Tab-separated table of C-alpha atoms in Angstrom:
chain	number	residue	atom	x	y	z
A	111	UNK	CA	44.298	96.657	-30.121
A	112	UNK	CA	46.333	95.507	-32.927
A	113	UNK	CA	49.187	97.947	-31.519
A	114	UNK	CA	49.379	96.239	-28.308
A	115	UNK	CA	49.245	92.765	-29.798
A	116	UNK	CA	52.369	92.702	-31.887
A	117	UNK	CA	54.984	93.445	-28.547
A	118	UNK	CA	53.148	90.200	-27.430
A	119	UNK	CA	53.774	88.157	-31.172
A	120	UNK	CA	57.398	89.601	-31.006
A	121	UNK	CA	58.021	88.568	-27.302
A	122	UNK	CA	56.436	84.989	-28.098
A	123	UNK	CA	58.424	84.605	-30.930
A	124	UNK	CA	61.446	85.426	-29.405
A	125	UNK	CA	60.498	83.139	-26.675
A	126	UNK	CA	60.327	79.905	-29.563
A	127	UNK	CA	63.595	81.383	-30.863
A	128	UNK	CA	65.487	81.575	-27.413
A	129	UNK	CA	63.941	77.987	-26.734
A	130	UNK	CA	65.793	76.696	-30.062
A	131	UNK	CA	68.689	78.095	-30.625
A	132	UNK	CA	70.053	77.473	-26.979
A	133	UNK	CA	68.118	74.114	-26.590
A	134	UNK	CA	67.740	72.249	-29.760
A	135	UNK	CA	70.461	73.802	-31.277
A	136	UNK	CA	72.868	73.516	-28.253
A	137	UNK	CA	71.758	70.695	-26.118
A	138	UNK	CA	74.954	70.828	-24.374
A	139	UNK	CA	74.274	74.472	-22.710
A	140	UNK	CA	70.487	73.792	-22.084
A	141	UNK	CA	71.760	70.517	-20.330
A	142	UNK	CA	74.580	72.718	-18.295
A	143	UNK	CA	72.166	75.173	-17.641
A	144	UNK	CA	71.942	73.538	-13.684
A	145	UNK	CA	69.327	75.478	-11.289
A	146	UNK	CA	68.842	73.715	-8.079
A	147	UNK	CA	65.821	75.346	-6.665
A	148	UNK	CA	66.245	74.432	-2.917
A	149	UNK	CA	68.706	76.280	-1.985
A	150	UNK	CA	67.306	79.677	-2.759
A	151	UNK	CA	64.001	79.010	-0.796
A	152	UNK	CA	65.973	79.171	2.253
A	153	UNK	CA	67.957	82.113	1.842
A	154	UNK	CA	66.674	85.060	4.182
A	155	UNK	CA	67.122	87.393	1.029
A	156	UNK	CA	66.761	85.889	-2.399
A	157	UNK	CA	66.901	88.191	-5.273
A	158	UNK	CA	63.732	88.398	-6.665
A	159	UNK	CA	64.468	86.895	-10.232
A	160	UNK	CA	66.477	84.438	-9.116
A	161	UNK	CA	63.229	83.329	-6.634
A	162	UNK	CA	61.025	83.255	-9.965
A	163	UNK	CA	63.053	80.925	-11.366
A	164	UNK	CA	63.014	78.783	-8.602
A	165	UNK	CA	59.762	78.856	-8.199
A	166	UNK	CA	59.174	78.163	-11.947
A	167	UNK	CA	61.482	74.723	-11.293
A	168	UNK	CA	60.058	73.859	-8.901
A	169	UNK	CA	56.350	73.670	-10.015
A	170	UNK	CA	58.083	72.117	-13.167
A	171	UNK	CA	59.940	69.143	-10.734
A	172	UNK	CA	56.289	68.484	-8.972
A	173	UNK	CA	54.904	67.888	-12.530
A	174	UNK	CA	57.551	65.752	-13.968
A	175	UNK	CA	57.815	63.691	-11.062
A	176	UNK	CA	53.943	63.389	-11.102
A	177	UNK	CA	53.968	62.544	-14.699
A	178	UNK	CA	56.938	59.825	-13.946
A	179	UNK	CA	55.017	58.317	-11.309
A	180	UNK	CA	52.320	57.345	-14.077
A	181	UNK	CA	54.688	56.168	-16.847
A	182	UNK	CA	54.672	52.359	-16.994
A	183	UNK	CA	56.989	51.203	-19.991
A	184	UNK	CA	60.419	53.429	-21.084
A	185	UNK	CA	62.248	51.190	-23.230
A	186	UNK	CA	64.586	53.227	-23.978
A	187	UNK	CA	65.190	55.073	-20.971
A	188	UNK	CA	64.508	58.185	-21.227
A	189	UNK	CA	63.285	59.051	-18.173
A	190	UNK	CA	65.787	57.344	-15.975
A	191	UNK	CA	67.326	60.797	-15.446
A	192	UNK	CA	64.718	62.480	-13.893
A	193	UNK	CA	65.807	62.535	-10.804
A	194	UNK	CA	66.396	65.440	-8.210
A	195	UNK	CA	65.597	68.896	-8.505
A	196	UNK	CA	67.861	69.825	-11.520
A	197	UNK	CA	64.754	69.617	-14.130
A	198	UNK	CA	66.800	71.573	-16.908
A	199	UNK	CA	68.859	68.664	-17.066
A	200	UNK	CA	66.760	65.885	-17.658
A	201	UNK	CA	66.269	63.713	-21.115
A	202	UNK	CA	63.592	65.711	-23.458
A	203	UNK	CA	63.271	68.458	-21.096
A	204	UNK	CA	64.639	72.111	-21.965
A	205	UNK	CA	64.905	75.298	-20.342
A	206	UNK	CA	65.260	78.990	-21.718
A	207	UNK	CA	64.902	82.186	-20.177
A	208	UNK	CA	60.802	83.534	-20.244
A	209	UNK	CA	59.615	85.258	-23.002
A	210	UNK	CA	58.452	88.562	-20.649
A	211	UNK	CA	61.746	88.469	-18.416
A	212	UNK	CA	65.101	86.888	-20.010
A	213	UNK	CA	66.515	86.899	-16.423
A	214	UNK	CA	64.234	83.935	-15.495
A	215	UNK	CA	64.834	80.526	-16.625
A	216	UNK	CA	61.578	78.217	-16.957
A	217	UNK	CA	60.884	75.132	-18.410
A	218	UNK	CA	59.924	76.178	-22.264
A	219	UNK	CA	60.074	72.875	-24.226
A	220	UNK	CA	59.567	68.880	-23.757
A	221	UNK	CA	60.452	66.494	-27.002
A	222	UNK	CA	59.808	62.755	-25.731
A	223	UNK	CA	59.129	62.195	-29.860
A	224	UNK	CA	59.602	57.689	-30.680
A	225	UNK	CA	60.578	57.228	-27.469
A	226	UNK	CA	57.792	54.575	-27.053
A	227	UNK	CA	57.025	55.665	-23.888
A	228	UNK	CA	53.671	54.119	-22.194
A	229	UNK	CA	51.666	56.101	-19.558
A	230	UNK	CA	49.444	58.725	-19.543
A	231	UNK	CA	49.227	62.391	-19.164
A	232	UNK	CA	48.882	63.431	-15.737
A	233	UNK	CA	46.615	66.720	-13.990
A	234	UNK	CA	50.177	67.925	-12.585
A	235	UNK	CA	51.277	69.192	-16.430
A	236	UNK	CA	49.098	71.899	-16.125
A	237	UNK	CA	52.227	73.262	-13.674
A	238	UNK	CA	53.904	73.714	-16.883
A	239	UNK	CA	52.297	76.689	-17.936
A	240	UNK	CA	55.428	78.460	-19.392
A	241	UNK	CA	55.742	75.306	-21.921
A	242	UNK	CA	56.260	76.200	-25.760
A	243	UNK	CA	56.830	73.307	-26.795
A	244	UNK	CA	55.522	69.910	-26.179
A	245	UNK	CA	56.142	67.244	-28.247
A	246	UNK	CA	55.484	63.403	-27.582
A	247	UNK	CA	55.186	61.711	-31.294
A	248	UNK	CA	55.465	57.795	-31.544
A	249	UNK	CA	54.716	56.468	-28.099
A	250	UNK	CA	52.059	54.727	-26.295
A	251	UNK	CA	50.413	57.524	-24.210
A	252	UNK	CA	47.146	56.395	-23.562
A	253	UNK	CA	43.686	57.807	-21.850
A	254	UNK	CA	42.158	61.198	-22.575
A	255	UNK	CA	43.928	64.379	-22.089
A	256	UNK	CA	43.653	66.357	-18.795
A	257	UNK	CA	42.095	69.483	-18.080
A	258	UNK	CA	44.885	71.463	-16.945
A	259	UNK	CA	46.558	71.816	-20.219
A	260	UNK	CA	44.389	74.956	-20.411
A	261	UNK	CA	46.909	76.514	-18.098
A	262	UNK	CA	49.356	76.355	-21.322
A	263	UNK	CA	48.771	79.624	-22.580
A	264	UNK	CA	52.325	80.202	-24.162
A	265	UNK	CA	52.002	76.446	-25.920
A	266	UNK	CA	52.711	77.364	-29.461
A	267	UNK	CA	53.459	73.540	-30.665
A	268	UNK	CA	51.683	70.264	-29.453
A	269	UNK	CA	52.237	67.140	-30.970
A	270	UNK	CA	50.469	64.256	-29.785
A	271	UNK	CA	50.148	61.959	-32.612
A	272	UNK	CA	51.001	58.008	-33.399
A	273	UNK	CA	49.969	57.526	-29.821
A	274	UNK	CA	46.694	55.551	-28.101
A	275	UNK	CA	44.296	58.457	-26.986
A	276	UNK	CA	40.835	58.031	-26.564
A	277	UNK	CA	37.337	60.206	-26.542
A	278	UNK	CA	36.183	63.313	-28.080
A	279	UNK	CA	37.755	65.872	-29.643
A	280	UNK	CA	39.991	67.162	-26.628
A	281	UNK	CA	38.705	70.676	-25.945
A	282	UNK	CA	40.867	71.748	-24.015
A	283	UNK	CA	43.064	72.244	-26.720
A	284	UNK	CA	40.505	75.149	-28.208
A	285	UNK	CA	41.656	77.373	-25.727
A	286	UNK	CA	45.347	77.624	-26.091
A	287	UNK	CA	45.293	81.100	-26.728
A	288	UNK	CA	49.166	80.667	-28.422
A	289	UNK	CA	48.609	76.975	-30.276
A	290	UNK	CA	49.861	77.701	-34.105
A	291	UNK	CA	50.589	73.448	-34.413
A	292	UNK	CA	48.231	71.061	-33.850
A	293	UNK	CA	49.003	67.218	-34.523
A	294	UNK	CA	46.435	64.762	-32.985
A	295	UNK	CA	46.972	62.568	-36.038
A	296	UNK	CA	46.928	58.527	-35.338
A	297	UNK	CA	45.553	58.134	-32.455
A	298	UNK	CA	41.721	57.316	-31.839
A	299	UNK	CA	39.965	60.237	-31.060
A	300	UNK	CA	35.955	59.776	-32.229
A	301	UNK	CA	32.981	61.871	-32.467
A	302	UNK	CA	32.430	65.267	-34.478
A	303	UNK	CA	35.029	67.975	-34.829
A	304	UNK	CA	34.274	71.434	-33.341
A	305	UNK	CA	33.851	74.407	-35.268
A	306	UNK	CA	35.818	76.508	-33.112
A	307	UNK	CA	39.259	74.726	-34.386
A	308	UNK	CA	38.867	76.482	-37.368
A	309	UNK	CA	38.064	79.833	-35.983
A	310	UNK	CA	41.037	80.534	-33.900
A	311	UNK	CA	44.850	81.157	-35.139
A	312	UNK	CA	45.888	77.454	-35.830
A	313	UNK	CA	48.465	77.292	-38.767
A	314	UNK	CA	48.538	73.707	-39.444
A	315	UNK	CA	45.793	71.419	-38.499
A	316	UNK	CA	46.391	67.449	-38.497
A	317	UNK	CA	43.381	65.321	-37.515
A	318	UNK	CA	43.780	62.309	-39.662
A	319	UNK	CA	44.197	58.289	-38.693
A	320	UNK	CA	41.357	59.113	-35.600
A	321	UNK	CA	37.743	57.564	-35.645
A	322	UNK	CA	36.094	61.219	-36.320
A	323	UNK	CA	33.005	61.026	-37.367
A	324	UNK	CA	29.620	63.606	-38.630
A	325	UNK	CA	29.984	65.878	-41.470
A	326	UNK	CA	33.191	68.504	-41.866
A	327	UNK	CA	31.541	71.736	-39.915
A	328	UNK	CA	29.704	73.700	-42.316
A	329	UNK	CA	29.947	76.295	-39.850
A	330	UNK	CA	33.424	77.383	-40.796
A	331	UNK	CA	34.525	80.920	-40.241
A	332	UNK	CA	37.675	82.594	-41.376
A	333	UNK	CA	40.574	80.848	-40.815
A	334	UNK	CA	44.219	81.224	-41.049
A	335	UNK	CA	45.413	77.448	-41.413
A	336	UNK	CA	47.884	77.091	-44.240
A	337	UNK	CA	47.559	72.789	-43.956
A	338	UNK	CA	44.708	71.266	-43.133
A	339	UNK	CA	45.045	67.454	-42.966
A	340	UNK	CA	41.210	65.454	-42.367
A	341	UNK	CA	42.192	62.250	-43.787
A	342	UNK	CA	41.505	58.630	-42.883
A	343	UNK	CA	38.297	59.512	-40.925
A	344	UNK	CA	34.533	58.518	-40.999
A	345	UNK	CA	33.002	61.921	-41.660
A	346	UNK	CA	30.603	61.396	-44.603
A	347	UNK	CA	28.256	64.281	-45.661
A	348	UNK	CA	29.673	66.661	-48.090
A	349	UNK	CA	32.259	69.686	-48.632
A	350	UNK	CA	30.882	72.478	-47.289
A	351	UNK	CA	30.823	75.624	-49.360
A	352	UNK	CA	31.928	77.402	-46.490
A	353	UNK	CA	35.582	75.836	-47.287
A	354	UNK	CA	36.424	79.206	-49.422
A	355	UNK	CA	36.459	80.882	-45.469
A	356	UNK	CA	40.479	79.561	-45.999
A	357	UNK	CA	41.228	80.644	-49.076
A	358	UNK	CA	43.608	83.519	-47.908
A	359	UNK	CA	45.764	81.179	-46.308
A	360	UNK	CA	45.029	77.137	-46.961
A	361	UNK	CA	47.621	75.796	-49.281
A	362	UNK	CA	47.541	72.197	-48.534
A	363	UNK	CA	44.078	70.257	-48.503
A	364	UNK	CA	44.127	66.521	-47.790
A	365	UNK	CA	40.591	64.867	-47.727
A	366	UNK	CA	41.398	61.348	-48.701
A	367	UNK	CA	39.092	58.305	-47.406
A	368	UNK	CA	36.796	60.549	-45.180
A	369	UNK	CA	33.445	59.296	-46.886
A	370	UNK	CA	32.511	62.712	-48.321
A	371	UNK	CA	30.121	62.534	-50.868
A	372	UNK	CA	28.118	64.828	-53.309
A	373	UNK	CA	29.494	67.214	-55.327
A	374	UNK	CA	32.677	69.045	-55.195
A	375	UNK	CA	31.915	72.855	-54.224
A	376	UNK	CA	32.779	75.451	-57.362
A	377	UNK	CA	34.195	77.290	-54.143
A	378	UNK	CA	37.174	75.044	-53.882
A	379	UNK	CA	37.953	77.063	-56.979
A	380	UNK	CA	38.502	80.128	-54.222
A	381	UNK	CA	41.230	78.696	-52.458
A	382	UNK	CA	43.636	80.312	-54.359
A	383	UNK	CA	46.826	79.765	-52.743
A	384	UNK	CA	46.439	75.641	-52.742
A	385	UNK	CA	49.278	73.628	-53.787
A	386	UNK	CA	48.062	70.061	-52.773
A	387	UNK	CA	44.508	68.767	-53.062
A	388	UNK	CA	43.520	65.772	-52.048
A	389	UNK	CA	39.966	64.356	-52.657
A	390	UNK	CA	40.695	60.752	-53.439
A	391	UNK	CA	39.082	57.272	-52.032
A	392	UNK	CA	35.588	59.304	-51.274
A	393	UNK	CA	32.329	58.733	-52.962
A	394	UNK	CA	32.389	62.208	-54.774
A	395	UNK	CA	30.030	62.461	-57.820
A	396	UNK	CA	29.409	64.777	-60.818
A	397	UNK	CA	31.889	66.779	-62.859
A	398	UNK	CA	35.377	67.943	-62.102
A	399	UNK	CA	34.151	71.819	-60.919
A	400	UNK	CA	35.696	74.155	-63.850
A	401	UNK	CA	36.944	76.994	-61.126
A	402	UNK	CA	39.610	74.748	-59.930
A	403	UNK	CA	41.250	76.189	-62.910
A	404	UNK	CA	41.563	79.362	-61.295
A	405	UNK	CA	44.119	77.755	-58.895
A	406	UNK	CA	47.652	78.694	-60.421
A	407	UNK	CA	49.610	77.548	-57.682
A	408	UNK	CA	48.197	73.766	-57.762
A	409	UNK	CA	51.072	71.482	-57.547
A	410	UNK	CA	49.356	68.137	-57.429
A	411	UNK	CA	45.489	67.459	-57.565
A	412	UNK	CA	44.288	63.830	-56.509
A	413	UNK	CA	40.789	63.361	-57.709
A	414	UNK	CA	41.502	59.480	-58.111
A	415	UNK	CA	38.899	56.788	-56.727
A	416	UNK	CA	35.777	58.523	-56.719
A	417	UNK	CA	32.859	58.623	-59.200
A	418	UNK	CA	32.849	61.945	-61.228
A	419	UNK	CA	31.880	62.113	-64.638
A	420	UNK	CA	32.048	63.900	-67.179
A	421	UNK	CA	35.098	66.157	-68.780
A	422	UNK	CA	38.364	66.815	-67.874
A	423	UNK	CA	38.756	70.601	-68.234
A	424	UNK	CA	41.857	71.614	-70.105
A	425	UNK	CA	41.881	74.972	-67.661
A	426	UNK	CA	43.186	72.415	-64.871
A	427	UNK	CA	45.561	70.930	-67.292
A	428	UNK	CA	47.625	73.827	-67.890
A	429	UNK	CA	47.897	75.060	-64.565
A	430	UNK	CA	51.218	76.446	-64.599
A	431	UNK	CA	52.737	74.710	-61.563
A	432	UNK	CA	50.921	71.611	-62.129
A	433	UNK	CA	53.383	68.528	-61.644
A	434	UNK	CA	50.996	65.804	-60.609
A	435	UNK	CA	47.253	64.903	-61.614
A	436	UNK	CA	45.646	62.072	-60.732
A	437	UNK	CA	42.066	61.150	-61.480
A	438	UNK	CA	41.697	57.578	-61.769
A	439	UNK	CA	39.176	54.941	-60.920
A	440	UNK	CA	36.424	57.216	-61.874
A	441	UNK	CA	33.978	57.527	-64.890
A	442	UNK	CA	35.290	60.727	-66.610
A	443	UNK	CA	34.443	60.512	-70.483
A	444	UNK	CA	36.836	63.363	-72.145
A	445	UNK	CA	39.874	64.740	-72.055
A	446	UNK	CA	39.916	68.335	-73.112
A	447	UNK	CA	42.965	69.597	-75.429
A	448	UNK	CA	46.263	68.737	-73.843
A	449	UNK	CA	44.756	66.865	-70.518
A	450	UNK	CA	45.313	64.020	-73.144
A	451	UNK	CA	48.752	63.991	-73.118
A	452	UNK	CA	50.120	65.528	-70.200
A	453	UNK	CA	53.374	64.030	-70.687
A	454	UNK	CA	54.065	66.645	-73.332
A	455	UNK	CA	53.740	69.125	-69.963
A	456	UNK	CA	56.139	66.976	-68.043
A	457	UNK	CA	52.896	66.504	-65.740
A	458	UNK	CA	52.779	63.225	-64.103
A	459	UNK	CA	49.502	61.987	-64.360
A	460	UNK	CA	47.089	58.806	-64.115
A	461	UNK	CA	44.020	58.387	-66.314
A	462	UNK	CA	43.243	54.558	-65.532
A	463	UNK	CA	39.963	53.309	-65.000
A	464	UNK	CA	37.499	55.595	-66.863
A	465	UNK	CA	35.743	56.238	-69.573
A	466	UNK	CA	37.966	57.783	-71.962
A	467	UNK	CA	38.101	56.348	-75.737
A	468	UNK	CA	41.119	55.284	-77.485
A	469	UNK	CA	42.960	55.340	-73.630
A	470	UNK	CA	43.782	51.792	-72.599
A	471	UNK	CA	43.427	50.293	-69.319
A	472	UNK	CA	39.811	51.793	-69.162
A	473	UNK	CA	36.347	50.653	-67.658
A	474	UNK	CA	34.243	48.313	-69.846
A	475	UNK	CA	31.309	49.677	-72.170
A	476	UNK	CA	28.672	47.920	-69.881
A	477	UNK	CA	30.195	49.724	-66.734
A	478	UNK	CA	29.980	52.996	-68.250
A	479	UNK	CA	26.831	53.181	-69.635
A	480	UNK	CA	25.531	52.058	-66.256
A	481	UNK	CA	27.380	55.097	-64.618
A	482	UNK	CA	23.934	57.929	-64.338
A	483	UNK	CA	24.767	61.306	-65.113
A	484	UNK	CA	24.709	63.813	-62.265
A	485	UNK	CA	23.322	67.398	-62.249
A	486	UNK	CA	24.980	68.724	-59.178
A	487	UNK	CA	22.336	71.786	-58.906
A	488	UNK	CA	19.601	68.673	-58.438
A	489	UNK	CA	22.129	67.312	-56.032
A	490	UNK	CA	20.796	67.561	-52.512
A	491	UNK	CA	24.333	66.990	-50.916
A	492	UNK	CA	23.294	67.425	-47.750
A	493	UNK	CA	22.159	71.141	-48.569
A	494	UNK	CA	19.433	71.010	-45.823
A	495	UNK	CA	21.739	69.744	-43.161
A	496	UNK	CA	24.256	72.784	-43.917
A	497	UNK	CA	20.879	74.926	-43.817
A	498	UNK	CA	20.015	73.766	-40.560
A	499	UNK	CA	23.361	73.799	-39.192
A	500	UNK	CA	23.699	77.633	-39.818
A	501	UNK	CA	19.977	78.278	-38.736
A	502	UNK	CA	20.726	80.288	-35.215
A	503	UNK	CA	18.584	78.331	-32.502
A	504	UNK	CA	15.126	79.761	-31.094
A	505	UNK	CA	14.941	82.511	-28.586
């Protein structure tokens, strides 16, 4: 299996390399590149490639008209050019020959990105199966997504974010066989997150700024994300132990204001290719876990605005790559061997707001001594919830 599978990775990625260098890299030949697809359809012998291609447009000019048709506010224009059957010259749109046949020109990418485009996303886009690409950042797309993005199955990058859609997590986008970018960040998306997003090939995962809500799946299996962004969200619950599934490939963690509580896992210790945690504005209790120490590629660690207690371990503070630690606003009590003067590291750091003698700008006496210690092996955090949740159901 893995034999056959790699023609396919080299054929994709020569597909996303085709798509930029003669697109993005030379708009002027992807906007030259004119097909007229009537023509053809009428000629009592077209060549067969050259009738694939027309086909391809075709289907492609049904769905952009469609989608025009449904588009209600373009300030700026952009769409104002799609008109007529030439599709591979329109604004945002860009052609390049197909991935399994480089005689065939298709539509491979759309970029719409700050256009501040209002509309929604119409049935019809599932014509645009051969799509790579499809990127529509900073507008005002509204509604929920439609079913027939399933037909993407060469999509490799979707970008939806900083616009206005609503309802669950869109499934659809759990079967996009070739999705390695996902970006539904800012937008207002509610409900619980599947545990299938983290079991499929996804690279980089961006979920924050929606209205998500539940716990962070405890259900996680391996995963190769290398960024996985959950912040601004209403999850609550705690970290799941099941995080170290990504430790051969997570490197950037961002959890900040998603209402986790508990205890941090020791198994965030695993994740040893992180360079950016992010834990801050959560209601995380007990002590600063000790294996994070084992994580020598940690740029910057944000424990800031939570309420562990406790030490500072001096195994975090001489990570050698450290360059920024922050764990302020909580009710930490030590500072072990150099984590008390980080400065000498060149590590920017902020210590504000705890516990820590002869450190100014700290919490008063009466606040700290009301601060109850926290034995994180008494700790419930949510243990029989994760329990349950990996209990398989009845026969």
């Amino acid at each position: 299996m893995a034999s056959n599978s790699l023609p396919l990775f080299l054929s994709h990625a020569t597909f996303i390399f085709l798509l930029m260098s003669t697109t993005f890299l030379n708009p002027t030949t992807a906007k030259n590149r004119h097909v007229s697809p009537t023509p053809a359809l009428h000629h009592p012998h077209p060549h067969p490639r050259k009738n694939a291609t027309v086909i391809r447009l075709r289907q492609a000019y049904d769905a952009l008209q469609s989608w025009k048709r449904v588009i209600y506010s373009d300030p700026r224009q952009l769409t104002s050019n799609w008109r007529g059957p030439d599709v591979c010259a329109y604004n945002g749109v860009y052609c390049a020959p197909h991935p399994n046949d480089t005689s065939v020109t298709t539509v491979a990418g759309i970029d719409l990105n700050h256009g501040d485009i209002a509309g929604f996303l119409p049935e019809a886009l599932g014509l645009l199966s051969d799509l790579a690409l499809l990127h529509l950042n900073s507008n005002r797309f509204c509604g929920v997504l439609p079913h027939s993005l399933s037909n993407l199955s060469l999509l490799f990058e979707l970008d939806l974010s900083n616009n206005r859609f609503v309802g669950p997590f869109p499934a659809v986008v759990l079967g996009l066989p070739s999705l390695r970018y996902l970006d539904l960040r800012y937008n207002e998306f509610e409900g619980p997150l599947p545990p299938q997003l983290f079991n499929g090939n996804l690279d980089a995962i961006f979920v924050n700024n929606n209205r998500l809500t539940s716990v962070i799946p405890a259900s996680l299996s391996s995963s190769s994300a290398s960024v996985v962004v959950f912040a601004n969200n209403r999850f609550g619950g705690c970290l799941p132990p099941t995080i170290s599934k990504f430790a051969d490939t997570l490197e950037e963690l961002l959890l900040i204001n998603t209402s986790i509580s508990g205890c941090l896992p020791v198994e965030l210790g695993f994740l040893y290719k992180l360079r950016v945690l992010d834990v801050s504005h959560n209601d995380v209790v007990g002590p600063i876990p000790y294996s994070l120490a084992g994580l020598s590629h940690l740029e910057l660690l944000n424990l800031g605005h939570n309420r562990l207690s406790g030490v500072v371990p001096e195994g975090i503070c001489v990570l050698p790559n450290l360059a920024n630690f922050t764990f302020s606003y909580n009710f930490l009590c030590d500072e072990e061997g150099i984590c008390g003067n980080l400065t000498s590291r060149g590590v920017a750091y902020d210590d504000r707001r705890n516990c820590l003698p002869e450190k100014p700008l700290q919490r008063s006496k009466k606040e700290c001594e009301a601060a109850p210690p926290v034995d994180c092996f008494e700790h419930e955090c949510g243990r029989t919830e994760y329990a349950l949740s990996a209990t398989p159901p009845p026969p």
